[in-house]
JSON list of C-alpha atoms in Angstrom, two decimals:
[
{"chain": "A", "resi": 1, "resn": "UNK", "atom": "CA", "xyz": [-57.73, 2.86, -12.06]},
{"chain": "A", "resi": 2, "resn": "UNK", "atom": "CA", "xyz": [-56.68, 1.97, -8.54]},
{"chain": "A", "resi": 3, "resn": "UNK", "atom": "CA", "xyz": [-52.99, 1.32, -7.95]},
{"chain": "A", "resi": 4, "resn": "UNK", "atom": "CA", "xyz": [-52.36, -2.36, -7.07]},
{"chain": "A", "resi": 5, "resn": "UNK", "atom": "CA", "xyz": [-50.92, -3.48, -3.75]},
{"chain": "A", "resi": 6, "resn": "UNK", "atom": "CA", "xyz": [-47.89, -5.03, -5.52]},
{"chain": "A", "resi": 7, "resn": "UNK", "atom": "CA", "xyz": [-47.22, -1.91, -7.53]},
{"chain": "A", "resi": 8, "resn": "UNK", "atom": "CA", "xyz": [-47.52, 0.27, -4.43]},
{"chain": "A", "resi": 9, "resn": "UNK", "atom": "CA", "xyz": [-45.18, -1.95, -2.42]},
{"chain": "A", "resi": 10, "resn": "UNK", "atom": "CA", "xyz": [-42.62, -1.91, -5.24]},
{"chain": "A", "resi": 11, "resn": "UNK", "atom": "CA", "xyz": [-42.65, 1.89, -5.21]},
{"chain": "A", "resi": 12, "resn": "UNK", "atom": "CA", "xyz": [-43.25, 2.39, -1.49]},
{"chain": "A", "resi": 13, "resn": "UNK", "atom": "CA", "xyz": [-40.16, 4.49, -0.73]},
{"chain": "A", "resi": 14, "resn": "UNK", "atom": "CA", "xyz": [-40.87, 6.83, -3.64]},
{"chain": "A", "resi": 15, "resn": "UNK", "atom": "CA", "xyz": [-44.52, 7.09, -2.64]},
{"chain": "A", "resi": 16, "resn": "UNK", "atom": "CA", "xyz": [-43.60, 7.91, 0.97]},
{"chain": "A", "resi": 17, "resn": "UNK", "atom": "CA", "xyz": [-41.26, 10.68, -0.18]},
{"chain": "A", "resi": 18, "resn": "UNK", "atom": "CA", "xyz": [-43.81, 12.12, -2.55]},
{"chain": "A", "resi": 19, "resn": "UNK", "atom": "CA", "xyz": [-46.60, 11.99, 0.04]},
{"chain": "A", "resi": 20, "resn": "UNK", "atom": "CA", "xyz": [-44.45, 13.75, 2.66]},
{"chain": "A", "resi": 21, "resn": "UNK", "atom": "CA", "xyz": [-43.42, 16.36, 0.09]},
{"chain": "A", "resi": 22, "resn": "UNK", "atom": "CA", "xyz": [-46.93, 17.06, -1.17]},
{"chain": "A", "resi": 23, "resn": "UNK", "atom": "CA", "xyz": [-48.84, 16.62, 2.09]},
{"chain": "A", "resi": 24, "resn": "UNK", "atom": "CA", "xyz": [-46.67, 17.97, 4.91]},
{"chain": "A", "resi": 25, "resn": "UNK", "atom": "CA", "xyz": [-49.33, 17.23, 7.49]},
{"chain": "A", "resi": 26, "resn": "UNK", "atom": "CA", "xyz": [-48.87, 13.47, 7.00]},
{"chain": "A", "resi": 27, "resn": "UNK", "atom": "CA", "xyz": [-46.12, 12.01, 9.18]},
{"chain": "A", "resi": 28, "resn": "UNK", "atom": "CA", "xyz": [-43.88, 9.00, 8.85]},
{"chain": "A", "resi": 29, "resn": "UNK", "atom": "CA", "xyz": [-45.81, 7.41, 11.71]},
{"chain": "A", "resi": 30, "resn": "UNK", "atom": "CA", "xyz": [-49.05, 7.82, 9.76]},
{"chain": "A", "resi": 31, "resn": "UNK", "atom": "CA", "xyz": [-47.48, 6.15, 6.75]},
{"chain": "A", "resi": 32, "resn": "UNK", "atom": "CA", "xyz": [-45.90, 3.31, 8.73]},
{"chain": "A", "resi": 33, "resn": "UNK", "atom": "CA", "xyz": [-49.35, 2.38, 10.07]},
{"chain": "A", "resi": 34, "resn": "UNK", "atom": "CA", "xyz": [-50.73, 1.87, 6.56]},
{"chain": "A", "resi": 35, "resn": "UNK", "atom": "CA", "xyz": [-47.61, 0.50, 4.85]},
{"chain": "A", "resi": 36, "resn": "UNK", "atom": "CA", "xyz": [-48.57, -1.61, 1.88]},
{"chain": "A", "resi": 37, "resn": "UNK", "atom": "CA", "xyz": [-52.34, -1.29, 2.34]},
{"chain": "A", "resi": 38, "resn": "UNK", "atom": "CA", "xyz": [-53.66, 0.69, -0.60]},
{"chain": "A", "resi": 39, "resn": "UNK", "atom": "CA", "xyz": [-57.13, 1.28, 0.83]},
{"chain": "A", "resi": 40, "resn": "UNK", "atom": "CA", "xyz": [-55.79, 2.50, 4.17]},
{"chain": "A", "resi": 41, "resn": "UNK", "atom": "CA", "xyz": [-53.33, 4.82, 2.42]},
{"chain": "A", "resi": 42, "resn": "UNK", "atom": "CA", "xyz": [-56.07, 6.25, 0.23]},
{"chain": "A", "resi": 43, "resn": "UNK", "atom": "CA", "xyz": [-58.28, 6.74, 3.31]},
{"chain": "A", "resi": 44, "resn": "UNK", "atom": "CA", "xyz": [-55.43, 8.43, 5.21]},
{"chain": "A", "resi": 45, "resn": "UNK", "atom": "CA", "xyz": [-54.75, 10.85, 2.36]},
{"chain": "A", "resi": 46, "resn": "UNK", "atom": "CA", "xyz": [-58.44, 11.60, 1.98]},
{"chain": "A", "resi": 47, "resn": "UNK", "atom": "CA", "xyz": [-58.84, 12.36, 5.70]},
{"chain": "A", "resi": 48, "resn": "UNK", "atom": "CA", "xyz": [-55.64, 14.27, 6.33]},
{"chain": "A", "resi": 49, "resn": "UNK", "atom": "CA", "xyz": [-55.29, 16.08, 3.00]},
{"chain": "A", "resi": 50, "resn": "UNK", "atom": "CA", "xyz": [-58.93, 16.62, 2.18]},
{"chain": "A", "resi": 51, "resn": "UNK", "atom": "CA", "xyz": [-58.52, 15.03, -1.25]},
{"chain": "A", "resi": 52, "resn": "UNK", "atom": "CA", "xyz": [-61.12, 13.03, -3.15]},
{"chain": "A", "resi": 53, "resn": "UNK", "atom": "CA", "xyz": [-60.54, 9.32, -3.77]},
{"chain": "A", "resi": 54, "resn": "UNK", "atom": "CA", "xyz": [-59.98, 10.01, -7.49]},
{"chain": "A", "resi": 55, "resn": "UNK", "atom": "CA", "xyz": [-57.37, 12.69, -6.71]},
{"chain": "A", "resi": 56, "resn": "UNK", "atom": "CA", "xyz": [-55.54, 10.37, -4.30]},
{"chain": "A", "resi": 57, "resn": "UNK", "atom": "CA", "xyz": [-55.59, 7.44, -6.72]},
{"chain": "A", "resi": 58, "resn": "UNK", "atom": "CA", "xyz": [-54.34, 9.67, -9.54]},
{"chain": "A", "resi": 59, "resn": "UNK", "atom": "CA", "xyz": [-51.54, 10.94, -7.31]},
{"chain": "A", "resi": 60, "resn": "UNK", "atom": "CA", "xyz": [-50.52, 7.41, -6.26]},
{"chain": "A", "resi": 61, "resn": "UNK", "atom": "CA", "xyz": [-50.56, 6.17, -9.85]},
{"chain": "A", "resi": 62, "resn": "UNK", "atom": "CA", "xyz": [-48.37, 9.11, -10.82]},
{"chain": "A", "resi": 63, "resn": "UNK", "atom": "CA", "xyz": [-45.92, 8.29, -8.00]},
{"chain": "A", "resi": 64, "resn": "UNK", "atom": "CA", "xyz": [-45.71, 4.65, -9.06]},
{"chain": "A", "resi": 65, "resn": "UNK", "atom": "CA", "xyz": [-45.20, 5.54, -12.74]},
{"chain": "A", "resi": 66, "resn": "UNK", "atom": "CA", "xyz": [-42.43, 7.97, -11.79]},
{"chain": "A", "resi": 67, "resn": "UNK", "atom": "CA", "xyz": [-40.73, 5.35, -9.62]},
{"chain": "A", "resi": 68, "resn": "UNK", "atom": "CA", "xyz": [-41.00, 2.69, -12.32]},
{"chain": "A", "resi": 69, "resn": "UNK", "atom": "CA", "xyz": [-39.62, 5.11, -14.89]},
{"chain": "A", "resi": 70, "resn": "UNK", "atom": "CA", "xyz": [-36.60, 5.80, -12.67]},
{"chain": "A", "resi": 71, "resn": "UNK", "atom": "CA", "xyz": [-35.99, 2.08, -12.15]},
{"chain": "A", "resi": 72, "resn": "UNK", "atom": "CA", "xyz": [-36.22, 1.50, -15.92]},
{"chain": "A", "resi": 73, "resn": "UNK", "atom": "CA", "xyz": [-33.71, 4.28, -16.61]},
{"chain": "A", "resi": 74, "resn": "UNK", "atom": "CA", "xyz": [-31.30, 2.86, -14.03]},
{"chain": "A", "resi": 75, "resn": "UNK", "atom": "CA", "xyz": [-31.72, -0.65, -15.46]},
{"chain": "A", "resi": 76, "resn": "UNK", "atom": "CA", "xyz": [-31.06, 0.61, -18.98]},
{"chain": "A", "resi": 77, "resn": "UNK", "atom": "CA", "xyz": [-27.96, 2.50, -17.86]},
{"chain": "A", "resi": 78, "resn": "UNK", "atom": "CA", "xyz": [-26.65, -0.56, -16.03]},
{"chain": "A", "resi": 79, "resn": "UNK", "atom": "CA", "xyz": [-27.22, -2.70, -19.12]},
{"chain": "A", "resi": 80, "resn": "UNK", "atom": "CA", "xyz": [-25.37, -0.18, -21.29]},
{"chain": "A", "resi": 81, "resn": "UNK", "atom": "CA", "xyz": [-22.41, -0.09, -18.89]},
{"chain": "A", "resi": 82, "resn": "UNK", "atom": "CA", "xyz": [-22.32, -3.90, -18.72]},
{"chain": "A", "resi": 83, "resn": "UNK", "atom": "CA", "xyz": [-22.41, -4.11, -22.53]},
{"chain": "A", "resi": 84, "resn": "UNK", "atom": "CA", "xyz": [-19.58, -1.57, -22.86]},
{"chain": "A", "resi": 85, "resn": "UNK", "atom": "CA", "xyz": [-17.50, -3.42, -20.24]},
{"chain": "A", "resi": 86, "resn": "UNK", "atom": "CA", "xyz": [-18.12, -6.74, -21.99]},
{"chain": "A", "resi": 87, "resn": "UNK", "atom": "CA", "xyz": [-17.10, -5.23, -25.32]},
{"chain": "A", "resi": 88, "resn": "UNK", "atom": "CA", "xyz": [-13.89, -3.79, -23.80]},
{"chain": "A", "resi": 89, "resn": "UNK", "atom": "CA", "xyz": [-13.01, -7.14, -22.21]},
{"chain": "A", "resi": 90, "resn": "UNK", "atom": "CA", "xyz": [-13.54, -8.94, -25.53]},
{"chain": "A", "resi": 91, "resn": "UNK", "atom": "CA", "xyz": [-11.35, -6.42, -27.36]},
{"chain": "A", "resi": 92, "resn": "UNK", "atom": "CA", "xyz": [-8.56, -6.69, -24.79]},
{"chain": "A", "resi": 93, "resn": "UNK", "atom": "CA", "xyz": [-8.76, -10.48, -24.79]},
{"chain": "A", "resi": 94, "resn": "UNK", "atom": "CA", "xyz": [-8.54, -10.57, -28.59]},
{"chain": "A", "resi": 95, "resn": "UNK", "atom": "CA", "xyz": [-5.56, -8.19, -28.53]},
{"chain": "A", "resi": 96, "resn": "UNK", "atom": "CA", "xyz": [-3.75, -10.23, -25.87]},
{"chain": "A", "resi": 97, "resn": "UNK", "atom": "CA", "xyz": [-4.46, -13.48, -27.70]},
{"chain": "A", "resi": 98, "resn": "UNK", "atom": "CA", "xyz": [-3.05, -12.02, -30.93]},
{"chain": "A", "resi": 99, "resn": "UNK", "atom": "CA", "xyz": [0.05, -10.72, -29.08]},
{"chain": "A", "resi": 100, "resn": "UNK", "atom": "CA", "xyz": [0.59, -14.13, -27.47]},
{"chain": "A", "resi": 101, "resn": "UNK", "atom": "CA", "xyz": [0.23, -15.84, -30.85]},
{"chain": "A", "resi": 102, "resn": "UNK", "atom": "CA", "xyz": [2.78, -13.49, -32.43]},
{"chain": "A", "resi": 103, "resn": "UNK", "atom": "CA", "xyz": [5.18, -14.09, -29.53]},
{"chain": "A", "resi": 104, "resn": "UNK", "atom": "CA", "xyz": [4.80, -17.84, -29.88]},
{"chain": "A", "resi": 105, "resn": "UNK", "atom": "CA", "xyz": [5.39, -17.71, -33.65]},
{"chain": "A", "resi": 106, "resn": "UNK", "atom": "CA", "xyz": [8.45, -15.50, -33.16]},
{"chain": "A", "resi": 107, "resn": "UNK", "atom": "CA", "xyz": [9.87, -17.91, -30.57]},
{"chain": "A", "resi": 108, "resn": "UNK", "atom": "CA", "xyz": [9.29, -20.91, -32.82]},
{"chain": "A", "resi": 109, "resn": "UNK", "atom": "CA", "xyz": [10.93, -19.11, -35.76]},
{"chain": "A", "resi": 110, "resn": "UNK", "atom": "CA", "xyz": [13.97, -18.16, -33.64]},
{"chain": "A", "resi": 111, "resn": "UNK", "atom": "CA", "xyz": [14.30, -21.71, -32.30]},
{"chain": "A", "resi": 112, "resn": "UNK", "atom": "CA", "xyz": [14.24, -23.10, -35.85]},
{"chain": "A", "resi": 113, "resn": "UNK", "atom": "CA", "xyz": [16.89, -20.64, -37.05]},
{"chain": "A", "resi": 114, "resn": "UNK", "atom": "CA", "xyz": [19.16, -21.03, -34.01]},
{"chain": "A", "resi": 115, "resn": "UNK", "atom": "CA", "xyz": [18.38, -24.25, -32.18]},
{"chain": "A", "resi": 116, "resn": "UNK", "atom": "CA", "xyz": [21.64, -24.54, -30.19]},
{"chain": "A", "resi": 117, "resn": "UNK", "atom": "CA", "xyz": [21.53, -20.95, -28.96]},
{"chain": "A", "resi": 118, "resn": "UNK", "atom": "CA", "xyz": [17.86, -21.40, -28.00]},
{"chain": "A", "resi": 119, "resn": "UNK", "atom": "CA", "xyz": [18.67, -24.52, -25.95]},
{"chain": "A", "resi": 120, "resn": "UNK", "atom": "CA", "xyz": [21.59, -22.71, -24.29]},
{"chain": "A", "resi": 121, "resn": "UNK", "atom": "CA", "xyz": [19.40, -19.72, -23.41]},
{"chain": "A", "resi": 122, "resn": "UNK", "atom": "CA", "xyz": [16.68, -22.00, -22.00]},
{"chain": "A", "resi": 123, "resn": "UNK", "atom": "CA", "xyz": [19.29, -23.95, -20.00]},
{"chain": "A", "resi": 124, "resn": "UNK", "atom": "CA", "xyz": [20.83, -20.71, -18.69]},
{"chain": "A", "resi": 125, "resn": "UNK", "atom": "CA", "xyz": [17.41, -19.33, -17.70]},
{"chain": "A", "resi": 126, "resn": "UNK", "atom": "CA", "xyz": [16.64, -22.59, -15.89]},
{"chain": "A", "resi": 127, "resn": "UNK", "atom": "CA", "xyz": [19.94, -22.53, -14.02]},
{"chain": "A", "resi": 128, "resn": "UNK", "atom": "CA", "xyz": [19.42, -18.87, -12.99]},
{"chain": "A", "resi": 129, "resn": "UNK", "atom": "CA", "xyz": [15.88, -19.60, -11.83]},
{"chain": "A", "resi": 130, "resn": "UNK", "atom": "CA", "xyz": [17.13, -22.61, -9.84]},
{"chain": "A", "resi": 131, "resn": "UNK", "atom": "CA", "xyz": [19.86, -20.52, -8.21]},
{"chain": "A", "resi": 132, "resn": "UNK", "atom": "CA", "xyz": [17.38, -17.78, -7.30]},
{"chain": "A", "resi": 133, "resn": "UNK", "atom": "CA", "xyz": [15.03, -20.29, -5.69]},
{"chain": "A", "resi": 134, "resn": "UNK", "atom": "CA", "xyz": [17.93, -22.01, -3.88]},
{"chain": "A", "resi": 135, "resn": "UNK", "atom": "CA", "xyz": [19.26, -18.72, -2.51]},
{"chain": "A", "resi": 136, "resn": "UNK", "atom": "CA", "xyz": [15.77, -17.66, -1.44]},
{"chain": "A", "resi": 137, "resn": "UNK", "atom": "CA", "xyz": [15.20, -20.95, 0.40]},
{"chain": "A", "resi": 138, "resn": "UNK", "atom": "CA", "xyz": [18.60, -20.95, 2.07]},
{"chain": "A", "resi": 139, "resn": "UNK", "atom": "CA", "xyz": [18.18, -17.34, 3.29]},
{"chain": "A", "resi": 140, "resn": "UNK", "atom": "CA", "xyz": [14.95, -18.30, 5.07]},
{"chain": "A", "resi": 141, "resn": "UNK", "atom": "CA", "xyz": [16.69, -20.92, 7.22]}
]
């Protein structure tokens, strides 16, 4: 079966490399003249390499299958990495959410047990933050 124009174009860089490797007498200039045209490429390989049409078509099909196989392996690897990253993000998010919930519950419990001390600590933290901002602003002038 003849390789399709679309399939050849999708694998063009792989095909060029394989053609140059297998048929050293074919140059990049030769290949640039026929880029994307299956019939011209087949004719070029027949003329320059002395191959039959069936041999050339078989070779091109093999090149395209190899290229597609490589793309599929890369796609599968990328999907696996994305899945692992997504899983890690979900786990870390769940852990952080649980830690935040425990911190909130602990704060609420402490405020219920010691309301006056909690208000005093919050007031003190607010005053210190206000002083820090005031000092920072006054040092810039």
